[in-house]
CSV table of C-alpha atoms in Angstrom, one decimal:
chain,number,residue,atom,x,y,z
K,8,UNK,CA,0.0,0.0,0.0
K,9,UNK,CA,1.8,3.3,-1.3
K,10,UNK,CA,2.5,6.1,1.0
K,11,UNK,CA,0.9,4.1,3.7
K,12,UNK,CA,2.6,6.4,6.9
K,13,UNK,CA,1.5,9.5,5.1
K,14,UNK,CA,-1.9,8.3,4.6
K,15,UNK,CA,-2.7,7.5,8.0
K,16,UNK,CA,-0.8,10.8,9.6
K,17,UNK,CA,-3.0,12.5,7.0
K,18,UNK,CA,-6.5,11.1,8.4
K,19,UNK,CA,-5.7,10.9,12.0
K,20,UNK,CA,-5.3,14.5,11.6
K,21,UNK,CA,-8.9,14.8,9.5
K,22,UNK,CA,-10.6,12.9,11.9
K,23,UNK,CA,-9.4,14.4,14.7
K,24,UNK,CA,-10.6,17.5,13.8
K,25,UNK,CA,-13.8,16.9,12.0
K,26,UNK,CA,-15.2,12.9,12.4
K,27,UNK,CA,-16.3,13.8,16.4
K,28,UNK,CA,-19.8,13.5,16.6
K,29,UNK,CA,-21.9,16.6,17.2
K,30,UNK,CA,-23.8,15.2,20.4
K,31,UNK,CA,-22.6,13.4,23.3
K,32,UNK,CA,-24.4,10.2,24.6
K,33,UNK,CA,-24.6,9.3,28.2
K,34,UNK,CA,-23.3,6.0,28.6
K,35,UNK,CA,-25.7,3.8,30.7
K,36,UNK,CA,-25.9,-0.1,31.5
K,37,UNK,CA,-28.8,-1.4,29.3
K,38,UNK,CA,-31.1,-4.7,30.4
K,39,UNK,CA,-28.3,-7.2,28.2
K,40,UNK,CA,-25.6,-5.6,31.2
K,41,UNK,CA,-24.1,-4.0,28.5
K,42,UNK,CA,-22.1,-0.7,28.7
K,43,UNK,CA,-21.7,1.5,25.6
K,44,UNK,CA,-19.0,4.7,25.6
K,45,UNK,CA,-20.3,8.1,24.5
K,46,UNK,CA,-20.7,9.2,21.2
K,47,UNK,CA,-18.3,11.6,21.9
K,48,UNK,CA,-14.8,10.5,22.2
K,49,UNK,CA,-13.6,13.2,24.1
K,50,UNK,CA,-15.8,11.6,26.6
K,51,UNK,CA,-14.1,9.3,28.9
K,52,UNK,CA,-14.8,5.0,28.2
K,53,UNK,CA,-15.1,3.4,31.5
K,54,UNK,CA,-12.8,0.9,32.4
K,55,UNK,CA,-13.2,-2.5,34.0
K,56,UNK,CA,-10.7,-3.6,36.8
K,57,UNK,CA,-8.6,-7.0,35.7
K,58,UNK,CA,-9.0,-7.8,39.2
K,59,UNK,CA,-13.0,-8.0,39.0
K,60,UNK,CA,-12.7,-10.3,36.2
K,61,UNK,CA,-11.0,-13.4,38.0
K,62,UNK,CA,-8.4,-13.2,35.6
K,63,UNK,CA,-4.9,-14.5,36.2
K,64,UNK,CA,-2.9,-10.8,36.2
K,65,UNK,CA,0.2,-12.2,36.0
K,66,UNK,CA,-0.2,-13.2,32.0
K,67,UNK,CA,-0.9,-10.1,31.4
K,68,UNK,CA,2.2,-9.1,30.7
K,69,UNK,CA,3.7,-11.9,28.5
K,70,UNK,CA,0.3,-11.2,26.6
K,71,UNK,CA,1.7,-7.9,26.1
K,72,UNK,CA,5.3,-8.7,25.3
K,73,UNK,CA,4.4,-11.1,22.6
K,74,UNK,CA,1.8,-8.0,20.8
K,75,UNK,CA,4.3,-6.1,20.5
K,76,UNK,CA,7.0,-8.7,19.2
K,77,UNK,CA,4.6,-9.4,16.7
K,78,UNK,CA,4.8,-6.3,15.0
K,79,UNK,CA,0.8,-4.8,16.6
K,80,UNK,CA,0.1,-1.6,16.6
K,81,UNK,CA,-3.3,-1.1,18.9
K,82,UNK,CA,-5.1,-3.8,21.0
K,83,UNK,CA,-7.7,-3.7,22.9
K,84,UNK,CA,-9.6,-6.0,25.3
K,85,UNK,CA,-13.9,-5.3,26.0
K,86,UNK,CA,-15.6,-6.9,28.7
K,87,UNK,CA,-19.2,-6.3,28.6
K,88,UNK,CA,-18.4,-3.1,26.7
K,89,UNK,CA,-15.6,-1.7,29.1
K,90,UNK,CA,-12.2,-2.0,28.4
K,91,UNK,CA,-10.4,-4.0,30.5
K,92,UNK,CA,-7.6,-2.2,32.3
K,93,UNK,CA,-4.4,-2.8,31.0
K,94,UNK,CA,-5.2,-4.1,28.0
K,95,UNK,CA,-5.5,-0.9,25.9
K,96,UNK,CA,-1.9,-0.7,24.6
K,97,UNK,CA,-0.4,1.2,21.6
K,98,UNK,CA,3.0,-0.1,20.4
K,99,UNK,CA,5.7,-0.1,17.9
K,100,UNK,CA,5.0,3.9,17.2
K,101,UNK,CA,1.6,3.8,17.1
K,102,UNK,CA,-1.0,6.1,19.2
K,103,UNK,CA,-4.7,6.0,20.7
K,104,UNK,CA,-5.8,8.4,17.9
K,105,UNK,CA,-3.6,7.0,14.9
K,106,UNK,CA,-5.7,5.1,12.1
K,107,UNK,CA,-4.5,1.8,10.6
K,108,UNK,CA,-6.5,-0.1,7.9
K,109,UNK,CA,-8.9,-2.8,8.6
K,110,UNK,CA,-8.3,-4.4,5.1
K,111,UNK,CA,-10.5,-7.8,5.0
K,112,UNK,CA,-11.9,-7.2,8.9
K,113,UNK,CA,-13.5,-4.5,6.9
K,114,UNK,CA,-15.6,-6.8,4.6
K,115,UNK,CA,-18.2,-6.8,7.7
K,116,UNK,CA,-19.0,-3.0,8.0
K,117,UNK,CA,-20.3,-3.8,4.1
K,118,UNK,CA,-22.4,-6.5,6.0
K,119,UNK,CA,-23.6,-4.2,8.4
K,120,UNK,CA,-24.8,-1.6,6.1
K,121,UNK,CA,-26.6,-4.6,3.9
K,122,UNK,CA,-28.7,-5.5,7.4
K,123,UNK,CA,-29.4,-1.6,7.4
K,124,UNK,CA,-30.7,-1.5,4.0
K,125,UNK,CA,-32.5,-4.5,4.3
K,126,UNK,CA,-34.2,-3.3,7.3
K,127,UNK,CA,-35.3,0.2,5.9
K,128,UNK,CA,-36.8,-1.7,2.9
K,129,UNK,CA,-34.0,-0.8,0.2
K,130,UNK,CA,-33.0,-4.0,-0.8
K,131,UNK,CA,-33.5,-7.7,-0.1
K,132,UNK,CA,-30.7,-9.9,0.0
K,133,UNK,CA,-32.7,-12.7,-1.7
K,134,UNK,CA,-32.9,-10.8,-4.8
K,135,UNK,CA,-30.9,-10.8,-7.2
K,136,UNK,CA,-28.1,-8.3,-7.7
K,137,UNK,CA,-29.2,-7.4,-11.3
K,138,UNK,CA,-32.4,-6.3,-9.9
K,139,UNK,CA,-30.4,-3.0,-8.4
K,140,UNK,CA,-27.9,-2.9,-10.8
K,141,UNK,CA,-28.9,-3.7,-14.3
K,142,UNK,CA,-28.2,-6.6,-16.4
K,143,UNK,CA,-24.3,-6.3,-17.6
K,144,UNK,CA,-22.7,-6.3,-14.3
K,145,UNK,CA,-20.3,-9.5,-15.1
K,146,UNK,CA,-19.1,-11.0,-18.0
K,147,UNK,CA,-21.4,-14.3,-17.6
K,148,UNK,CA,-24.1,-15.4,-19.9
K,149,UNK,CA,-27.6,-13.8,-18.7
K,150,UNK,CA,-29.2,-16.9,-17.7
K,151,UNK,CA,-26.4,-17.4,-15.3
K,152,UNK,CA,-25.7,-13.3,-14.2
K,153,UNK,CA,-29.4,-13.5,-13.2
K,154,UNK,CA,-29.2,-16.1,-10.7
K,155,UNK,CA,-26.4,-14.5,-8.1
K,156,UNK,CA,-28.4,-13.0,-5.3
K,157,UNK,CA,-27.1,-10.0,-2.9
K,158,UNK,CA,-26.6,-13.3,-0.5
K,159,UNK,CA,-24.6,-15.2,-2.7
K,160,UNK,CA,-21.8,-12.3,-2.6
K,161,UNK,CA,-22.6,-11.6,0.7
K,162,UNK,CA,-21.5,-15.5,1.3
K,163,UNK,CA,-18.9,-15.8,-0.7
K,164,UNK,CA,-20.4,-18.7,-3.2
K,165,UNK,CA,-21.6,-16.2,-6.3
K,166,UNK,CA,-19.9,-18.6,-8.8
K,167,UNK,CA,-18.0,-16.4,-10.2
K,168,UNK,CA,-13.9,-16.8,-11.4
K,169,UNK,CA,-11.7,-15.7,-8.3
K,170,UNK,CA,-8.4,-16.4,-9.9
K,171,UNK,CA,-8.6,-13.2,-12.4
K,172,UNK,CA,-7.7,-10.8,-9.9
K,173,UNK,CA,-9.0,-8.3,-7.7
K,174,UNK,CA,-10.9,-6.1,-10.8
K,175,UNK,CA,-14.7,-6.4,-10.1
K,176,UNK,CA,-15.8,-4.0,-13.9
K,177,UNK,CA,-17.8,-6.4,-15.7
K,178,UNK,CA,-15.0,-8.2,-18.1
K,179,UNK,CA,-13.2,-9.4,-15.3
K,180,UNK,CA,-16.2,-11.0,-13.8
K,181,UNK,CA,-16.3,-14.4,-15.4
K,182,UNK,CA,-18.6,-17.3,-15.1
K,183,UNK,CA,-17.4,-20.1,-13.3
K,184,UNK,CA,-19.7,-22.4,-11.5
K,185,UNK,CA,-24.0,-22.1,-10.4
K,186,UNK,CA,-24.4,-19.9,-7.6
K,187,UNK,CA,-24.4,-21.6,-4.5
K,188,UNK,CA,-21.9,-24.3,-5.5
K,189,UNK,CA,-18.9,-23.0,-4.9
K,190,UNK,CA,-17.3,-21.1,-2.5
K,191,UNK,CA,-14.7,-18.7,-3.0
K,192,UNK,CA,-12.8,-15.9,-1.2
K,193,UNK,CA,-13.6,-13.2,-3.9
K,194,UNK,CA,-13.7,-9.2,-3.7
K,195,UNK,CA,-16.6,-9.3,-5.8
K,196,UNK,CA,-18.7,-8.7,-2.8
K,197,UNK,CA,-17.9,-5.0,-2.9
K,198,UNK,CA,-20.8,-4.7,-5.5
K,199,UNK,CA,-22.6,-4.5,-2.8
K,200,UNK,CA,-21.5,-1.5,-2.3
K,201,UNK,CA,-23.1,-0.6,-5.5
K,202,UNK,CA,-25.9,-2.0,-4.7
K,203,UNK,CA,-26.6,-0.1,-1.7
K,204,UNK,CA,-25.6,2.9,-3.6
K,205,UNK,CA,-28.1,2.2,-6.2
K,206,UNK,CA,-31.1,1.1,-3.7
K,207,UNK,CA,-30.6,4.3,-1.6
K,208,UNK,CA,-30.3,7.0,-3.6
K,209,UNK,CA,-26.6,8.4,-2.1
K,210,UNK,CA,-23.5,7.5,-2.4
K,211,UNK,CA,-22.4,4.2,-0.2
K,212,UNK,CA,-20.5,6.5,2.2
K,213,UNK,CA,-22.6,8.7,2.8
K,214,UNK,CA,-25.6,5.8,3.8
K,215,UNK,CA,-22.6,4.2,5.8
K,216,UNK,CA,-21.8,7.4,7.7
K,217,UNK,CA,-25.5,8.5,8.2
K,218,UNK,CA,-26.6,4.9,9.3
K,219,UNK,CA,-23.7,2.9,11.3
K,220,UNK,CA,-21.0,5.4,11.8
K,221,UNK,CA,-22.0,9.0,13.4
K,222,UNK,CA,-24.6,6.7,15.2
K,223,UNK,CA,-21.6,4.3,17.6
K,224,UNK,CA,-19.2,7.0,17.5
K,225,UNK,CA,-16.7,5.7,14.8
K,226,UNK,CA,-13.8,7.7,13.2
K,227,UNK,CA,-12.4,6.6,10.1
K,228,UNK,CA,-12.8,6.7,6.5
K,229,UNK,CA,-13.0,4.6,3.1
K,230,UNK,CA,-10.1,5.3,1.2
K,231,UNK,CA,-9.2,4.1,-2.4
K,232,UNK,CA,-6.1,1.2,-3.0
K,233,UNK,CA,-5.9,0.0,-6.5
K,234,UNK,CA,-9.3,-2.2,-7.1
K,235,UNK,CA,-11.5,-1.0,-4.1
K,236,UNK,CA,-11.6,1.1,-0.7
K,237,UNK,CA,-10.2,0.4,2.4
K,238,UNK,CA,-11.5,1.5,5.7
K,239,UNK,CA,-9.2,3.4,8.1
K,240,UNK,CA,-10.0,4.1,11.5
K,241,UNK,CA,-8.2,4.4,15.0
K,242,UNK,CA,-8.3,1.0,17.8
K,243,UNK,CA,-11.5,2.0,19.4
K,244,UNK,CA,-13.4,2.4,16.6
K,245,UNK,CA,-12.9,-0.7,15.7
K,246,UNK,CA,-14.0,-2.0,19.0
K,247,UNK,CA,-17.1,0.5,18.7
K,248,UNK,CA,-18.4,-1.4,15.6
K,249,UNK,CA,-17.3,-5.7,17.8
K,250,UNK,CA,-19.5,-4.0,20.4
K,251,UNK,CA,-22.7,-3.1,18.2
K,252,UNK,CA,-21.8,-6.5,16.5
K,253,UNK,CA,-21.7,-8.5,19.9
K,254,UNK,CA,-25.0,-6.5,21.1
K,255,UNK,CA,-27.3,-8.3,17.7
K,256,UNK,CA,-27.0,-5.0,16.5
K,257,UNK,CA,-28.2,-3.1,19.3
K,258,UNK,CA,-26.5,0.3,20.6
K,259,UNK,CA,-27.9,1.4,24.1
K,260,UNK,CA,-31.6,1.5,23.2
K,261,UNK,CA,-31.3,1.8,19.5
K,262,UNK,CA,-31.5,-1.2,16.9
K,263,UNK,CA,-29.1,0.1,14.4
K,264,UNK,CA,-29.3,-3.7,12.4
K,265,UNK,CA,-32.1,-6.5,13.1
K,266,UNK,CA,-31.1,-9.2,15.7
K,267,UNK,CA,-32.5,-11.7,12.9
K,268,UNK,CA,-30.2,-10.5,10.5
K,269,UNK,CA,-27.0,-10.4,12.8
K,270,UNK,CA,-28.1,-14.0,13.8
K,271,UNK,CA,-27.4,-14.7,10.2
K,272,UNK,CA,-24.6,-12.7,9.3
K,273,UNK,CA,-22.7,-14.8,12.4
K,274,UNK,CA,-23.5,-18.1,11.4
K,275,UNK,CA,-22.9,-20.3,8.7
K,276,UNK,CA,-24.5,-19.2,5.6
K,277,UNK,CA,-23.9,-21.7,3.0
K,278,UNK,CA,-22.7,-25.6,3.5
K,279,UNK,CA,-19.7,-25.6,1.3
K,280,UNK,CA,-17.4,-23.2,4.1
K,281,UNK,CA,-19.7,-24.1,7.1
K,282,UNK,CA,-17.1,-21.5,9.0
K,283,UNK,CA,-18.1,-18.4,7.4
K,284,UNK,CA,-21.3,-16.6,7.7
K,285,UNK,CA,-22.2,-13.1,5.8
K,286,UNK,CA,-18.5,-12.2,5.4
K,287,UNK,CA,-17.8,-13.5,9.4
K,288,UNK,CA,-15.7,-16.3,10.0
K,289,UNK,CA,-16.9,-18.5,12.3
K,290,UNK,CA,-15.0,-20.9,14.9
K,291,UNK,CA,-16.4,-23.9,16.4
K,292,UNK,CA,-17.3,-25.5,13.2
K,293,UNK,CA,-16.1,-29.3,11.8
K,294,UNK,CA,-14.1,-27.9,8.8
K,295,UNK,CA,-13.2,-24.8,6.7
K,296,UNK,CA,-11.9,-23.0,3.9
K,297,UNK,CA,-9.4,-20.4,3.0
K,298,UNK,CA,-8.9,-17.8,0.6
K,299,UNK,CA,-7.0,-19.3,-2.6
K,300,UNK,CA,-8.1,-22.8,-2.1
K,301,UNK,CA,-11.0,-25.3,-3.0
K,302,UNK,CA,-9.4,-27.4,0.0
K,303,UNK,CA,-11.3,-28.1,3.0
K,304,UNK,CA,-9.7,-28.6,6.2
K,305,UNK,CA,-10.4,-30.4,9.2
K,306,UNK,CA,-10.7,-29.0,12.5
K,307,UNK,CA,-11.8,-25.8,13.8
K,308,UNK,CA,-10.6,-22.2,12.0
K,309,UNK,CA,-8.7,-21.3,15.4
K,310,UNK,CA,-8.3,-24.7,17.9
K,311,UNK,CA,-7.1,-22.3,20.7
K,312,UNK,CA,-10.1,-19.9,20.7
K,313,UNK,CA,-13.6,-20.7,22.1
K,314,UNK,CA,-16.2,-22.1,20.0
K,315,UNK,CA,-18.2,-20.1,19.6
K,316,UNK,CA,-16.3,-16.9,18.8
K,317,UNK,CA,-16.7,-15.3,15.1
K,318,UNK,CA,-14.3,-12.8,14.1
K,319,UNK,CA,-13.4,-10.3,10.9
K,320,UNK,CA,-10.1,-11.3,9.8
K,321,UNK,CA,-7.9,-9.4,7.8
K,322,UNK,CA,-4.8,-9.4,5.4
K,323,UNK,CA,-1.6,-8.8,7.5
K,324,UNK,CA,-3.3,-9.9,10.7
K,325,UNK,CA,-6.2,-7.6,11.5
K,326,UNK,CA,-8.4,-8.6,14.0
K,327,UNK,CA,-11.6,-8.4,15.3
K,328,UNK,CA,-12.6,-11.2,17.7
K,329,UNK,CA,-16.2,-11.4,19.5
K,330,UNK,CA,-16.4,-14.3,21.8
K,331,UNK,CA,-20.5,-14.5,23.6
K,332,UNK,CA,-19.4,-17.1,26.3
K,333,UNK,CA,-16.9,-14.6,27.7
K,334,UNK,CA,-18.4,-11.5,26.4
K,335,UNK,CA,-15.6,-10.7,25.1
K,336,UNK,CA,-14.6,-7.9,22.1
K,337,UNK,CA,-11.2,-8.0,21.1
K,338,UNK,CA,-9.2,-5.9,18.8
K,339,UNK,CA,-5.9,-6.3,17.1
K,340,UNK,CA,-4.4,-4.0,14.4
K,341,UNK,CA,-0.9,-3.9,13.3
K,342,UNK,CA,1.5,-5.4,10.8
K,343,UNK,CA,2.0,-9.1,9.3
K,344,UNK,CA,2.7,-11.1,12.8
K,345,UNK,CA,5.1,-13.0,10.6
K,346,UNK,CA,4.2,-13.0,7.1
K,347,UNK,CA,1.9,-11.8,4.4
K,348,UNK,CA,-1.3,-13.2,4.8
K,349,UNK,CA,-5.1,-12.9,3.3
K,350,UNK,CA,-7.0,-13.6,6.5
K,351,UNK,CA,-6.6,-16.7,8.9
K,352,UNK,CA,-2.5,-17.0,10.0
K,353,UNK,CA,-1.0,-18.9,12.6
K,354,UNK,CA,-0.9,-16.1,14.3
K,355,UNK,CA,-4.2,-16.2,15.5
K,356,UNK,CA,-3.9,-19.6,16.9
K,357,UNK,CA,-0.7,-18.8,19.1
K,358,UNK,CA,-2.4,-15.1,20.2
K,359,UNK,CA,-5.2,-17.5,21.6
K,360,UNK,CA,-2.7,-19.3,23.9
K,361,UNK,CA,-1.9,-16.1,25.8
K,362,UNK,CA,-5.6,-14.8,25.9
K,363,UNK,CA,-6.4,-17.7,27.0
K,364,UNK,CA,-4.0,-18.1,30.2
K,365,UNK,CA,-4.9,-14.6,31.3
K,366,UNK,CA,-8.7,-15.0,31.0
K,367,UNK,CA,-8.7,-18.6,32.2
């Protein structure tokens, strides 16, 4: 990614001056024992003592040391919505109010603001995607273009060639395989985007902003690389959008997205890759698949983490865990652990190990 430091120096500076929400929210426990920070993030985020939590303190600090050996720039740990103290850290340069790419974590904001539309009546995720955007849209013959559906993309199984690259104009969209019977890691679900566009009226980040945003407190913004946008935003925001997530949608006493859509957006949404959901991975499951192969794989997607976390994983180790059973949000945003990577890396597996033996 080109000029990368400049970029983000650039936006942290943008959104510290203009992404602060006009109106503060008084953070409150809700029935769920939830806690949600103001809008404002000026205001202060409460803060949960390790020592209430049972938590074995004294692996808190190997935790820590092996972050930052692993090239991470922000973590963060929520319990029940307040972080957990000690476990906001900013390392190797980085700061609370930097912003750092999501890259594939951020496949799930476009899930979010799919719920959204489908909730106001824009768009069904049932229908099919030529209904919003015309016939045309790929390169495959009608009869087969008119049978992807907005859930198809949304579950990764649209049929369509993943091996021509990242492109998603119409000749590089290529027939493959039905809809439905095959599932691939493809970036052709950022049509979406277009769709949402299309069935609202405004631009994709302008709905986005209006509608998930300005309405958790979220700084950040989508910004072009090559093929697509990528979202930028600082550690909390991130942690903002696991908490709405982990809440079915819910933030205080507003339901920003249907709890029956988040149900379904966090579990398995076709049978081929019963660990992924509406662009969620999903642990806990028998097998898997990853980006760039038709393999599947025995076992759970992480062995070391709970069963029934799900998570938005991205290239060079961006994380966003959510773990129910623990109530849990975790955040990780840095570089490559080790190496390049598309989503899943052994690093998630060893992190695991040390979250576990403090939290255990």
């Amino acid at each position: 990614m080109r000029n990368l430091t400049s970029i983000i120096c650039l936006l942290s500076t943008f959104c510290l001056l203009n992404c602060s929400p006009d109106e503060p929210s008084i953070a409150q426990e809700t029935p769920l024992e939830l806690y949600y920070p103001p809008l404002d993030p000026n205001l202060e985020w409460d803060t949960k003592p390790i020592a209430d939590l049972d938590w074995n303190q004294n692996e808190l600090q190997p935790l820590l040391n092996f972050l930052e050996g692993k090239n991470t720039k922000g973590f963060l740990m929520l319990h029940r919505g307040k972080i957990v103290e000690g476990t906001e850290v900013y390392m190797n340069g980085h700061t609370a109010n930097a912003l750092w790419y999501w890259a594939s974590a951020g496949k799930t904001l476009t899930t979010a603001v799919s719920g959204i539309a489908q909730d106001e009546g824009f768009l069904d995720i049932n229908s099919k995607v030529s209904d919003y955007l015309g016939t045309g849209w790929t390169s495959a013959p009608l009869e087969k273009e008119n049978l992807i559906t907005c859930k198809n993309l949304l579950s990764m199984n649209s049929g369509l060639d993943d091996g021509l690259g990242d492109n998603v104009s119409a000749q590089n969209l290529h027939y493959l395989a039905d809809p439905g019977s095959r599932w691939a890691y493809h970036n052709v679900y950022v049509k979406l985007q277009d769709v949402i566009a299309e069935a609202t009226n405004q631009s994709f980040e302008t709905y986005f902003t209006d509608k998930l945003k300005n309405r958790i407190g979220m700084n950040g913004a989508w910004i072009p690389s090559n093929d697509f946008s990528v979202y930028f935003s600082n550690t909390r925001s991130m942690a903002r959008f696991g908490l709405l997530v982990s809440a079915k949608g819910v933030w205080e006493n507003d339901q920003i997205i249907s709890e029956a859509f988040m149900t379904d957006a966090t579990n398995t949404s076709q049978q081929i890759n019963k660990a992924y959901g509406y662009l969620w991975w999903l642990n806990g499951k028998a097998t898997y698949h990853l980006p760039q192969s038709q393999f599947e794989f025995q076992g759970e997607l992480i062995p070391n983490a709970p069963s029934d976390m799900y998570c938005a994983l991205g290239r060079d180790d961006q994380k966003l865990y959510i773990v129910p059973s623990k109530n849990l949000v975790i955040v990780r945003m840095g570089e490559a652990a080790d190496g390049a990577n598309f989503a899943l890396s052994n690093f998630d597996n060893e992190l695991w190990s040390y979250i576990n033996a403090l939290t255990n």
